mmCIF file of C-alpha atoms and ligand atoms in Angstrom:
data_model
loop_
_atom_site.group_PDB
_atom_site.id
_atom_site.type_symbol
_atom_site.label_atom_id
_atom_site.label_comp_id
_atom_site.label_asym_id
_atom_site.label_seq_id
_atom_site.Cartn_x
_atom_site.Cartn_y
_atom_site.Cartn_z
ATOM 1 C CA MET D 280 -12.169 105.209 73.261
ATOM 2 C CA ALA D 281 -13.068 107.297 76.189
ATOM 3 C CA HIS D 282 -10.725 110.602 74.515
ATOM 4 C CA THR D 283 -12.449 110.452 71.003
ATOM 5 C CA PRO D 284 -15.959 111.510 71.210
ATOM 6 C CA ASN D 285 -16.636 110.763 67.799
ATOM 7 C CA ALA D 286 -15.728 107.840 67.648
ATOM 8 C CA LYS D 287 -17.862 104.537 68.552
ATOM 9 C CA VAL D 288 -16.678 100.542 68.960
ATOM 10 C CA VAL D 289 -18.951 98.934 66.833
ATOM 11 C CA ALA D 290 -17.647 95.618 66.759
ATOM 12 C CA GLU D 291 -14.275 93.673 68.868
ATOM 13 C CA HIS D 292 -13.139 90.451 67.778
ATOM 14 C CA ASP D 293 -10.826 88.541 69.990
ATOM 15 C CA GLU D 294 -8.461 86.254 67.602
ATOM 16 C CA ILE D 295 -6.600 87.411 64.469
ATOM 17 C CA GLY D 296 -8.298 84.535 62.106
ATOM 18 C CA LEU D 297 -7.476 84.431 58.745
ATOM 19 C CA ASN D 298 -11.143 84.277 58.514
ATOM 20 C CA LEU D 299 -11.483 87.832 60.298
ATOM 21 C CA TYR D 300 -12.358 89.263 57.470
ATOM 22 C CA VAL D 301 -15.474 87.693 56.606
ATOM 23 C CA ARG D 302 -16.438 88.774 60.285
ATOM 24 C CA ILE D 303 -15.360 92.575 59.285
ATOM 25 C CA LEU D 304 -17.637 92.526 55.657
ATOM 26 C CA HIS D 305 -20.742 91.583 57.616
ATOM 27 C CA GLU D 306 -19.943 94.410 60.145
ATOM 28 C CA LEU D 307 -19.186 97.118 57.124
ATOM 29 C CA GLU D 308 -22.444 95.844 55.712
ATOM 30 C CA SER D 309 -24.566 97.787 58.577
ATOM 31 C CA HIS D 310 -21.513 100.070 59.335
ATOM 32 C CA PRO D 311 -20.269 101.362 56.109
ATOM 33 C CA SER D 312 -17.855 103.622 57.276
ATOM 34 C CA SER D 313 -16.149 102.211 60.147
ATOM 35 C CA SER D 314 -12.253 101.328 60.374
ATOM 36 C CA VAL D 315 -10.171 98.725 62.023
ATOM 37 C CA LEU D 316 -7.891 98.941 64.900
ATOM 38 C CA LEU D 317 -5.524 95.692 64.092
ATOM 39 C CA ASP D 318 -3.585 94.982 66.979
ATOM 40 C CA ILE D 319 -0.953 92.187 65.854
ATOM 41 C CA SER D 320 0.729 92.099 68.532
ATOM 42 C CA GLY D 321 0.011 88.843 69.393
ATOM 43 C CA ASP D 322 1.486 87.200 65.961
ATOM 44 C CA PRO D 323 2.461 89.609 63.658
ATOM 45 C CA GLU D 324 3.038 87.169 60.863
ATOM 46 C CA GLN D 325 -0.595 85.911 61.037
ATOM 47 C CA GLY D 326 -1.485 89.493 61.407
ATOM 48 C CA LEU D 327 -0.336 90.661 58.523
ATOM 49 C CA ARG D 328 -1.700 87.245 56.382
ATOM 50 C CA ALA D 329 -5.155 89.002 57.979
ATOM 51 C CA LEU D 330 -4.455 91.908 57.220
ATOM 52 C CA GLU D 331 -3.881 91.183 52.957
ATOM 53 C CA HIS D 332 -6.850 89.558 53.438
ATOM 54 C CA LEU D 333 -9.025 92.119 54.743
ATOM 55 C CA ASN D 334 -7.173 94.872 52.583
ATOM 56 C CA GLN D 335 -8.624 91.759 48.824
ATOM 57 C CA ALA D 336 -11.938 91.684 50.228
ATOM 58 C CA ALA D 337 -12.389 95.164 51.226
ATOM 59 C CA PRO D 338 -10.023 97.884 49.375
ATOM 60 C CA GLY D 339 -9.694 101.330 50.752
ATOM 61 C CA LEU D 340 -11.057 99.875 54.436
ATOM 62 C CA TYR D 341 -8.625 102.391 56.221
ATOM 63 C CA VAL D 342 -6.633 99.985 58.902
ATOM 64 C CA LEU D 343 -4.956 101.213 61.683
ATOM 65 C CA LEU D 344 -2.183 98.632 62.693
ATOM 66 C CA SER D 345 -0.713 98.422 65.975
ATOM 67 C CA GLU D 346 2.524 96.358 67.281
ATOM 68 C CA TYR D 347 5.141 96.437 69.553
ATOM 69 C CA GLN D 348 8.149 96.839 66.698
ATOM 70 C CA CYS D 349 8.234 99.550 64.022
ATOM 71 C CA SER D 350 11.542 98.479 62.188
ATOM 72 C CA THR D 351 11.409 100.473 58.529
ATOM 73 C CA GLU D 352 11.629 96.714 56.729
ATOM 74 C CA PHE D 353 8.360 95.985 59.102
ATOM 75 C CA LEU D 354 7.344 99.391 58.468
ATOM 76 C CA ILE D 355 7.235 99.007 54.803
ATOM 77 C CA ARG D 356 5.502 95.637 54.820
ATOM 78 C CA ALA D 357 2.756 96.955 57.088
ATOM 79 C CA MET D 358 2.279 99.971 54.412
ATOM 80 C CA ARG D 359 2.692 97.814 51.051
ATOM 81 C CA THR D 360 -0.132 94.571 53.268
ATOM 82 C CA GLY D 361 -2.374 97.654 53.052
ATOM 83 C CA ALA D 362 -2.099 99.930 57.140
ATOM 84 C CA ALA D 363 -3.479 103.300 56.294
ATOM 85 C CA ASP D 364 -2.159 104.049 59.754
ATOM 86 C CA PHE D 365 0.258 103.035 62.470
ATOM 87 C CA LEU D 366 0.356 102.928 66.405
ATOM 88 C CA LEU D 367 3.584 101.996 68.539
ATOM 89 C CA GLN D 368 2.624 99.892 71.516
ATOM 90 C CA PRO D 369 2.674 99.784 74.239
ATOM 91 C CA LEU D 370 -0.088 102.836 73.176
ATOM 92 C CA LYS D 371 0.218 106.360 74.215
ATOM 93 C CA ARG D 372 -2.674 109.066 74.708
ATOM 94 C CA VAL D 373 -1.284 111.234 72.336
ATOM 95 C CA GLU D 374 -0.857 109.160 69.797
ATOM 96 C CA PHE D 375 -3.948 107.330 69.868
ATOM 97 C CA ARG D 376 -5.249 111.138 70.022
ATOM 98 C CA ASP D 377 -3.323 111.804 66.905
ATOM 99 C CA ALA D 378 -3.960 108.894 65.175
ATOM 100 C CA MET D 379 -7.731 109.396 65.574
ATOM 101 C CA VAL D 380 -7.298 112.982 64.238
ATOM 102 C CA ARG D 381 -5.714 111.803 61.092
ATOM 103 C CA LEU D 382 -8.886 109.067 60.420
ATOM 104 C CA GLU D 383 -11.008 112.168 61.542
ATOM 105 C CA GLN D 384 -9.486 113.671 58.719
ATOM 106 C CA TYR D 385 -9.288 110.838 56.290
ATOM 107 C CA MET D 386 -12.924 110.453 56.305
ATOM 108 C CA ALA D 387 -14.111 113.754 56.198
ATOM 109 C CA ARG D 388 -12.056 114.038 52.871
ATOM 110 C CA VAL D 389 -13.696 110.442 51.548
ATOM 111 C CA HIS D 390 -17.117 111.789 52.551
ATOM 112 C CA SER D 391 -16.537 115.121 50.855
ATOM 113 C CA HIS D 392 -16.938 113.504 48.204
ATOM 114 C CA SER D 393 -19.907 112.742 46.316
ATOM 115 C CA ARG D 394 -18.784 109.621 44.413
ATOM 116 C CA PRO D 395 -16.411 106.474 45.619
ATOM 117 C CA LEU D 396 -13.228 106.877 44.928
ATOM 118 C CA GLY D 397 -11.713 106.006 41.221
ATOM 119 C CA LYS D 398 -9.641 102.862 40.505
ATOM 120 C CA MET D 399 -6.056 103.337 39.401
ATOM 121 C CA TYR D 400 -5.150 99.892 36.397
ATOM 122 C CA THR D 401 -0.966 99.696 35.749
ATOM 123 C CA PHE D 402 0.162 98.389 32.722
ATOM 124 C CA ALA D 403 3.722 97.604 32.667
ATOM 125 C CA GLY D 404 5.959 96.054 29.926
ATOM 126 C CA VAL D 405 8.343 93.066 30.832
ATOM 127 C CA LYS D 406 10.229 94.596 28.154
ATOM 128 C CA GLY D 407 10.534 96.956 25.705
ATOM 129 C CA GLY D 408 7.934 97.275 23.326
ATOM 130 C CA VAL D 409 5.782 94.218 24.438
ATOM 131 C CA GLY D 410 2.464 96.388 23.568
ATOM 132 C CA THR D 411 2.441 98.031 26.884
ATOM 133 C CA THR D 412 1.050 101.630 25.615
ATOM 134 C CA THR D 413 -1.161 100.161 23.151
ATOM 135 C CA ALA D 414 -2.973 97.959 26.167
ATOM 136 C CA ALA D 415 -3.280 101.825 28.142
ATOM 137 C CA ILE D 416 -4.398 103.410 25.260
ATOM 138 C CA ASN D 417 -7.510 100.715 24.279
ATOM 139 C CA PHE D 418 -8.381 100.033 28.090
ATOM 140 C CA ALA D 419 -8.562 103.866 28.724
ATOM 141 C CA THR D 420 -11.175 104.235 25.722
ATOM 142 C CA VAL D 421 -13.607 101.807 25.998
ATOM 143 C CA CYS D 422 -14.149 102.675 30.037
ATOM 144 C CA ALA D 423 -14.412 106.602 28.836
ATOM 145 C CA LYS D 424 -16.396 105.542 26.042
ATOM 146 C CA GLN D 425 -18.706 103.232 28.797
ATOM 147 C CA ASN D 426 -18.869 107.100 30.194
ATOM 148 C CA LYS D 427 -16.327 106.466 33.422
ATOM 149 C CA SER D 428 -14.085 109.517 33.587
ATOM 150 C CA THR D 429 -10.981 108.266 33.017
ATOM 151 C CA ILE D 430 -7.087 109.412 32.749
ATOM 152 C CA VAL D 431 -3.934 108.486 30.967
ATOM 153 C CA LEU D 432 -1.054 108.739 33.376
ATOM 154 C CA ASP D 433 2.312 108.781 30.638
ATOM 155 C CA LEU D 434 4.917 106.893 33.309
ATOM 156 C CA ASP D 435 7.646 106.490 30.202
ATOM 157 C CA LEU D 436 8.942 109.389 31.417
ATOM 158 C CA ASP D 437 12.036 108.513 29.354
ATOM 159 C CA SER D 438 10.312 108.277 26.108
ATOM 160 C CA GLY D 439 6.826 108.266 26.571
ATOM 161 C CA ASP D 440 4.996 108.254 23.225
ATOM 162 C CA LEU D 441 1.084 108.547 24.825
ATOM 163 C CA ALA D 442 0.526 112.013 23.287
ATOM 164 C CA SER D 443 2.011 111.161 19.495
ATOM 165 C CA TYR D 444 -0.117 107.724 19.164
ATOM 166 C CA LEU D 445 -3.087 109.273 20.180
ATOM 167 C CA GLY D 446 -2.647 112.718 17.857
ATOM 168 C CA LEU D 447 -2.292 114.616 20.613
ATOM 169 C CA GLN D 448 -0.075 118.005 21.287
ATOM 170 C CA PRO D 449 -0.012 118.491 24.957
ATOM 171 C CA GLN D 450 1.178 121.615 26.465
ATOM 172 C CA TYR D 451 1.154 121.302 29.531
ATOM 173 C CA SER D 452 3.055 117.480 30.894
ATOM 174 C CA LEU D 453 3.215 115.404 34.454
ATOM 175 C CA HIS D 454 6.005 117.910 35.419
ATOM 176 C CA ASP D 455 3.678 121.000 35.583
ATOM 177 C CA ALA D 456 1.189 118.817 38.024
ATOM 178 C CA MET D 457 4.028 117.775 40.052
ATOM 179 C CA GLU D 458 5.462 121.473 40.248
ATOM 180 C CA GLY D 459 2.291 122.788 41.552
ATOM 181 C CA LEU D 460 1.369 119.875 43.292
ATOM 182 C CA ALA D 461 0.595 121.314 46.876
ATOM 183 C CA ARG D 462 -2.089 123.572 45.408
ATOM 184 C CA LEU D 463 -3.520 121.157 42.792
ATOM 185 C CA ASP D 464 -7.444 120.976 42.506
ATOM 186 C CA GLN D 465 -9.572 120.058 39.818
ATOM 187 C CA ALA D 466 -10.176 123.264 37.634
ATOM 188 C CA MET D 467 -5.868 123.577 37.911
ATOM 189 C CA LEU D 468 -6.035 119.706 36.786
ATOM 190 C CA ASP D 469 -8.370 120.580 34.273
ATOM 191 C CA GLY D 470 -5.595 123.401 32.979
ATOM 192 C CA ILE D 471 -3.539 120.699 33.149
ATOM 193 C CA VAL D 472 -4.279 117.864 30.454
ATOM 194 C CA THR D 473 -4.507 117.549 27.602
ATOM 195 C CA ARG D 474 -8.056 116.159 26.223
ATOM 196 C CA HIS D 475 -9.087 112.965 24.217
ATOM 197 C CA ALA D 476 -12.068 113.634 21.660
ATOM 198 C CA GLU D 477 -13.052 110.493 23.041
ATOM 199 C CA GLY D 478 -13.882 111.557 26.188
ATOM 200 C CA PHE D 479 -10.599 111.208 28.516
ATOM 201 C CA SER D 480 -7.561 113.239 29.648
ATOM 202 C CA VAL D 481 -4.323 112.382 29.583
ATOM 203 C CA LEU D 482 -1.220 113.026 31.089
ATOM 204 C CA CYS D 483 1.351 113.342 29.139
ATOM 205 C CA ALA D 484 5.018 112.532 29.993
ATOM 206 C CA PRO D 485 7.632 115.807 30.053
ATOM 207 C CA ASP D 486 9.295 116.109 27.094
ATOM 208 C CA ASP D 487 12.462 116.891 28.110
ATOM 209 C CA ILE D 488 14.657 114.641 30.087
ATOM 210 C CA GLU D 489 15.358 116.401 32.953
ATOM 211 C CA LYS D 490 12.093 117.912 33.763
ATOM 212 C CA ALA D 491 11.230 114.075 33.449
ATOM 213 C CA ARG D 492 14.635 113.732 36.119
ATOM 214 C CA LEU D 493 12.827 116.187 38.447
ATOM 215 C CA ILE D 494 9.785 113.961 39.081
ATOM 216 C CA ALA D 495 10.298 112.149 42.496
ATOM 217 C CA PRO D 496 8.394 108.966 44.022
ATOM 218 C CA HIS D 497 6.689 110.172 46.975
ATOM 219 C CA GLN D 498 5.264 112.828 44.610
ATOM 220 C CA LEU D 499 4.135 110.538 42.488
ATOM 221 C CA LYS D 500 2.042 108.710 45.203
ATOM 222 C CA GLU D 501 0.117 112.111 45.796
ATOM 223 C CA LEU D 502 -0.458 112.858 42.601
ATOM 224 C CA GLY D 503 -2.241 109.149 42.110
ATOM 225 C CA THR D 504 -4.018 109.651 45.433
ATOM 226 C CA PHE D 505 -5.603 112.705 43.995
ATOM 227 C CA LEU D 506 -6.208 111.350 40.706
ATOM 228 C CA ILE D 507 -8.517 108.429 42.274
ATOM 229 C CA GLU D 508 -10.712 111.171 44.063
ATOM 230 C CA GLN D 509 -11.712 112.855 40.884
ATOM 231 C CA TYR D 510 -11.564 110.422 37.932
ATOM 232 C CA ASP D 511 -13.117 106.589 37.892
ATOM 233 C CA VAL D 512 -10.386 104.784 36.332
ATOM 234 C CA VAL D 513 -6.733 106.279 36.614
ATOM 235 C CA VAL D 514 -5.025 104.150 33.372
ATOM 236 C CA VAL D 515 -1.059 104.118 34.179
ATOM 237 C CA ASP D 516 1.056 103.632 30.887
ATOM 238 C CA GLY D 517 3.912 102.143 33.021
ATOM 239 C CA SER D 518 6.585 100.810 29.938
ATOM 240 C CA ARG D 519 9.261 101.176 32.438
ATOM 241 C CA GLY D 520 11.261 98.782 34.515
ATOM 242 C CA LEU D 521 10.387 98.366 38.034
ATOM 243 C CA ASP D 522 11.612 101.883 39.402
ATOM 244 C CA ASP D 523 10.954 103.388 42.762
ATOM 245 C CA ILE D 524 8.212 105.764 40.797
ATOM 246 C CA LEU D 525 6.231 102.641 39.150
ATOM 247 C CA LEU D 526 6.160 100.762 42.665
ATOM 248 C CA ASN D 527 4.293 103.975 44.413
ATOM 249 C CA CYS D 528 1.901 104.108 42.030
ATOM 250 C CA LEU D 529 1.476 100.419 42.487
ATOM 251 C CA GLU D 530 0.549 100.316 46.332
ATOM 252 C CA LEU D 531 -2.476 102.944 44.306
ATOM 253 C CA SER D 532 -3.022 100.204 41.565
ATOM 254 C CA ASP D 533 -6.219 97.843 41.621
ATOM 255 C CA SER D 534 -3.999 95.482 38.960
ATOM 256 C CA LEU D 535 -1.146 95.864 37.468
ATOM 257 C CA PHE D 536 -1.048 94.351 34.293
ATOM 258 C CA LEU D 537 1.773 92.452 33.449
ATOM 259 C CA VAL D 538 2.186 92.594 29.677
ATOM 260 C CA LEU D 539 4.903 90.061 27.966
ATOM 261 C CA THR D 540 4.674 88.549 24.575
ATOM 262 C CA GLN D 541 5.920 85.063 23.792
ATOM 263 C CA GLU D 542 9.337 85.103 23.404
ATOM 264 C CA PHE D 543 11.659 83.836 25.981
ATOM 265 C CA PRO D 544 13.458 86.661 27.055
ATOM 266 C CA ALA D 545 10.184 88.700 27.565
ATOM 267 C CA VAL D 546 9.145 85.383 29.854
ATOM 268 C CA ARG D 547 12.240 84.981 31.711
ATOM 269 C CA ASN D 548 11.585 89.244 32.556
ATOM 270 C CA ALA D 549 7.869 88.251 33.666
ATOM 271 C CA GLN D 550 9.427 85.453 36.049
ATOM 272 C CA HIS D 551 11.811 87.822 37.539
ATOM 273 C CA TYR D 552 8.805 90.753 37.955
ATOM 274 C CA ILE D 553 6.164 88.566 39.662
ATOM 275 C CA ASN D 554 9.428 86.965 42.479
ATOM 276 C CA ALA D 555 10.537 90.983 42.397
ATOM 277 C CA LEU D 556 6.561 91.899 43.239
ATOM 278 C CA VAL D 557 6.103 88.955 45.360
ATOM 279 C CA ARG D 558 9.227 89.756 47.876
ATOM 280 C CA ILE D 559 8.670 93.076 48.574
ATOM 281 C CA GLY D 560 5.176 92.101 49.391
ATOM 282 C CA PHE D 561 2.871 92.899 46.321
ATOM 283 C CA SER D 562 -0.019 89.819 46.584
ATOM 284 C CA GLN D 563 0.458 87.952 43.476
ATOM 285 C CA GLU D 564 -3.719 88.631 42.683
ATOM 286 C CA VAL D 565 -3.194 92.030 42.037
ATOM 287 C CA ILE D 566 -0.542 90.901 39.287
ATOM 288 C CA LYS D 567 -2.533 90.258 36.390
ATOM 289 C CA LEU D 568 -0.397 88.691 32.888
ATOM 290 C CA LEU D 569 -1.276 90.072 29.668
ATOM 291 C CA VAL D 570 -0.060 87.776 26.667
ATOM 292 C CA ASN D 571 -0.439 90.248 23.628
ATOM 293 C CA ARG D 572 0.799 89.475 20.062
ATOM 294 C CA TYR D 573 -0.610 85.380 21.281
ATOM 295 C CA GLN D 574 -0.192 82.758 18.714
ATOM 296 C CA LYS D 575 -0.866 78.950 19.016
ATOM 297 C CA ARG D 576 1.941 77.802 17.214
ATOM 298 C CA ALA D 577 4.529 79.863 16.681
ATOM 299 C CA PRO D 578 7.765 78.338 16.904
ATOM 300 C CA LEU D 579 10.593 79.439 18.409
ATOM 301 C CA HIS D 580 8.260 81.071 21.296
ATOM 302 C CA VAL D 581 7.027 79.866 24.344
ATOM 303 C CA SER D 582 3.657 77.630 24.221
ATOM 304 C CA MET D 583 1.006 78.633 26.329
ATOM 305 C CA GLU D 584 1.438 75.875 28.798
ATOM 306 C CA GLN D 585 4.750 76.347 29.157
ATOM 307 C CA LEU D 586 3.807 80.329 29.765
ATOM 308 C CA GLN D 587 1.205 78.836 32.431
ATOM 309 C CA GLN D 588 4.285 76.388 33.592
ATOM 310 C CA THR D 589 6.984 79.104 34.223
ATOM 311 C CA LEU D 590 5.061 81.487 35.827
ATOM 312 C CA SER D 591 2.875 79.373 37.970
ATOM 313 C CA ALA D 592 -0.249 81.269 37.207
ATOM 314 C CA LYS D 593 -3.083 81.392 34.508
ATOM 315 C CA PRO D 594 -2.717 84.708 31.930
ATOM 316 C CA PHE D 595 -5.399 87.383 32.646
ATOM 317 C CA TYR D 596 -5.880 87.892 28.768
ATOM 318 C CA ALA D 597 -4.194 87.179 25.694
ATOM 319 C CA PHE D 598 -4.753 89.094 22.981
ATOM 320 C CA PRO D 599 -4.521 87.674 19.353
ATOM 321 C CA ASN D 600 -1.902 89.138 16.845
ATOM 322 C CA CYS D 601 -2.678 91.914 14.382
ATOM 323 C CA TYR D 602 0.753 93.201 13.906
ATOM 324 C CA GLU D 603 -0.940 95.181 10.487
ATOM 325 C CA GLU D 604 -4.354 96.963 12.600
ATOM 326 C CA ALA D 605 -1.892 97.479 15.311
ATOM 327 C CA MET D 606 0.612 99.943 12.570
ATOM 328 C CA GLN D 607 -2.888 101.498 11.470
ATOM 329 C CA ALA D 608 -3.799 102.367 14.860
ATOM 330 C CA ILE D 609 -0.400 104.031 15.331
ATOM 331 C CA HIS D 610 -0.697 105.724 12.072
ATOM 332 C CA LYS D 611 -3.609 107.171 12.318
ATOM 333 C CA ALA D 612 -3.465 107.612 15.747
ATOM 334 C CA ARG D 613 -6.732 106.169 17.013
ATOM 335 C CA PRO D 614 -7.074 103.369 18.918
ATOM 336 C CA ILE D 615 -8.289 100.271 17.930
ATOM 337 C CA VAL D 616 -11.107 99.433 20.040
ATOM 338 C CA LEU D 617 -12.465 102.702 17.789
ATOM 339 C CA ASN D 618 -12.163 99.903 14.579
ATOM 340 C CA PRO D 619 -15.352 98.408 15.159
ATOM 341 C CA ALA D 620 -14.411 95.535 12.459
ATOM 342 C CA ALA D 621 -10.796 95.154 14.151
ATOM 343 C CA GLU D 622 -10.236 91.557 15.364
ATOM 344 C CA LEU D 623 -7.665 93.118 18.576
ATOM 345 C CA GLY D 624 -10.526 95.617 19.138
ATOM 346 C CA ARG D 625 -12.850 92.921 19.550
ATOM 347 C CA ALA D 626 -10.492 91.746 21.666
ATOM 348 C CA TYR D 627 -9.673 95.040 23.829
ATOM 349 C CA ARG D 628 -13.473 95.163 24.478
ATOM 350 C CA GLU D 629 -13.976 91.760 25.969
ATOM 351 C CA PHE D 630 -10.462 92.580 28.238
ATOM 352 C CA VAL D 631 -12.257 95.598 29.405
ATOM 353 C CA LYS D 632 -15.136 93.352 30.138
ATOM 354 C CA LYS D 633 -13.845 90.717 32.188
ATOM 355 C CA VAL D 634 -11.774 93.692 34.340
ATOM 356 C CA GLY D 635 -15.071 94.271 35.551
ATOM 357 C CA PHE D 636 -16.653 97.194 33.458
ATOM 358 C CA SER D 637 -19.522 95.323 31.308
ATOM 359 C CA SER D 638 -22.832 96.890 31.385
ATOM 360 C CA ASP D 639 -24.346 94.822 34.129
ATOM 361 C CA GLY D 640 -21.037 95.894 36.029
ATOM 362 C CA GLN D 641 -20.314 92.076 36.812
ATOM 363 C CA PRO D 642 -17.060 90.247 36.130
ATOM 364 C CA ALA D 643 -17.050 88.379 32.905
ATOM 365 C CA GLY D 644 -15.577 84.486 32.654
ATOM 366 C CA GLY D 645 -12.900 83.293 34.114
ATOM 367 C CA ALA D 646 -8.696 83.640 32.574
ATOM 368 C CA ALA D 647 -9.331 79.866 30.353
ATOM 369 C CA ALA D 648 -12.133 81.632 29.035
ATOM 370 C CA ALA D 649 -10.237 84.835 28.037
ATOM 371 C CA VAL D 650 -7.120 82.680 26.327
ATOM 372 C CA GLY D 651 -9.686 80.441 24.558
ATOM 373 C CA ALA D 652 -11.075 82.968 22.858
ATOM 374 C CA ALA D 653 -7.859 84.522 21.684
ATOM 375 C CA ARG D 654 -6.741 80.493 20.549
ATOM 376 C CA LYS D 655 -10.163 80.815 18.314
ATOM 377 C CA ASN D 656 -8.954 83.881 17.024
ATOM 378 C CA ASN D 657 -5.851 82.713 15.777
ATOM 379 C CA GLY D 658 -6.794 79.133 14.735
HETATM 380 N N1 ATP S 49 -1.845 92.964 19.669
HETATM 381 C C1 ATP S 49 -0.791 93.054 18.621
HETATM 382 N N2 ATP S 49 -0.496 92.469 17.777
HETATM 383 C C2 ATP S 49 0.731 93.061 16.975
HETATM 384 N N3 ATP S 49 1.199 94.228 17.096
HETATM 385 C C3 ATP S 49 0.670 95.040 18.118
HETATM 386 C C4 ATP S 49 -0.068 94.448 19.419
HETATM 387 N N4 ATP S 49 0.227 94.878 19.888
HETATM 388 C C5 ATP S 49 0.930 96.203 19.547
HETATM 389 N N5 ATP S 49 1.325 95.585 18.356
HETATM 390 C C6 ATP S 49 2.675 96.305 18.109
HETATM 391 O O1 ATP S 49 3.570 96.501 18.800
HETATM 392 C C7 ATP S 49 4.897 97.835 18.605
HETATM 393 C C8 ATP S 49 4.817 97.766 20.533
HETATM 394 O O2 ATP S 49 3.539 98.745 20.883
HETATM 395 P P1 ATP S 49 3.640 99.775 22.105
HETATM 396 O O3 ATP S 49 4.657 101.017 21.458
HETATM 397 O O4 ATP S 49 2.381 99.769 22.181
HETATM 398 O O5 ATP S 49 4.503 98.696 22.840
HETATM 399 P P2 ATP S 49 5.175 99.203 24.513
HETATM 400 O O6 ATP S 49 5.701 98.433 25.161
HETATM 401 O O7 ATP S 49 4.693 100.850 24.752
HETATM 402 O O8 ATP S 49 6.865 99.957 23.560
HETATM 403 P P3 ATP S 49 7.936 100.934 24.145
HETATM 404 O O9 ATP S 49 8.948 100.243 25.256
HETATM 405 O O10 ATP S 49 8.310 101.462 23.488
HETATM 406 O O11 ATP S 49 7.011 101.876 25.192
HETATM 407 C C9 ATP S 49 3.741 98.515 18.038
HETATM 408 O O12 ATP S 49 4.248 98.473 16.619
HETATM 409 C C10 ATP S 49 2.390 98.205 17.909
HETATM 410 O O13 ATP S 49 1.914 98.159 16.710
HETATM 411 MG MG1 MG S 50 4.857 102.525 25.952
#
């Protein structure tokens, strides 16, 4: 640190226990602009677990990881677990200095914003037609109505129908944002997005499949990072498989809302999705199951108990089966939540409250309560 005059050590810990995050959280209270240099060479596996806990407890904390190995596989794991940067050991003075410069640049960028970074929420369907776009639209509408600056990104690049569900006729699309990525600022973005009357912005999928194919996964990460800096809430409609584009978004996402129904193929796909995501390093806590078109008594469907057992997880929320309301919303190009009498609209408002956007800012009750509410609605 002697060679980095702007940096100061505020605390040191010799042991990397799994409760390291508790001590760091305490220290962050008195030094909120701190970052963490985490030397995991003593026990890399334990170190990565500690990093995962730290990242969950303090999302957005800049963690500079240090280890002797730097295989691609290890670096990808480290990045997915939440490392912001990596320093190879034995430490070299010039590499350490460069890492400090990157840290300073990051801090300058974060502090140049008077507002905290926004949050990205990705909605992905375990198969087509399960209600992903409907969920993303209604989530965004409620957020916008609560005065959160909100943008929705249509990542269904082959057949995105976000614009038509909202009755929008976009002039520009994600393709234009990608073309101008290097010089993208808020003014340019304002010219590219389409505004919805409810106050949120939409970045539509390109209407030309050829243009959609030109979008590279790493560009999505760059765009996503920019959007989080500009908006309170970034909603991604990822009605597509687990491809690299979606994975790049997931790395920035606060939550992945995995939308499924009680159909057998949907539950089976959900199981594959969860296993694949956990295998490549995503924490199970980030993955939140949304059961759509929930029915308590539906012959030939998977019951909620079976679903929980198969997926070893309680659904975060269950939306009632209201086909009429959902179809009307599409037909009128008007999100269901704008219909005060709609049962499904109520469910969406409750869901957003549970995510943590209630007016008092408190997350609402547990998953069981949400499932119970949907059950009651369906008799
Ligand atoms: N809770 C619900 N109850 C009944 N019908 C619903 C519900 N949610 C969505 N739907 C209906 O399901 C159909 C598919 O919805 P949507 O387009 O949102 O799904 P998707 O997963 O995005 O589909 P795609 O794979 O085509 O992108 C629509 O007709 C919609 O009205
Ligand atoms: Mg869709």
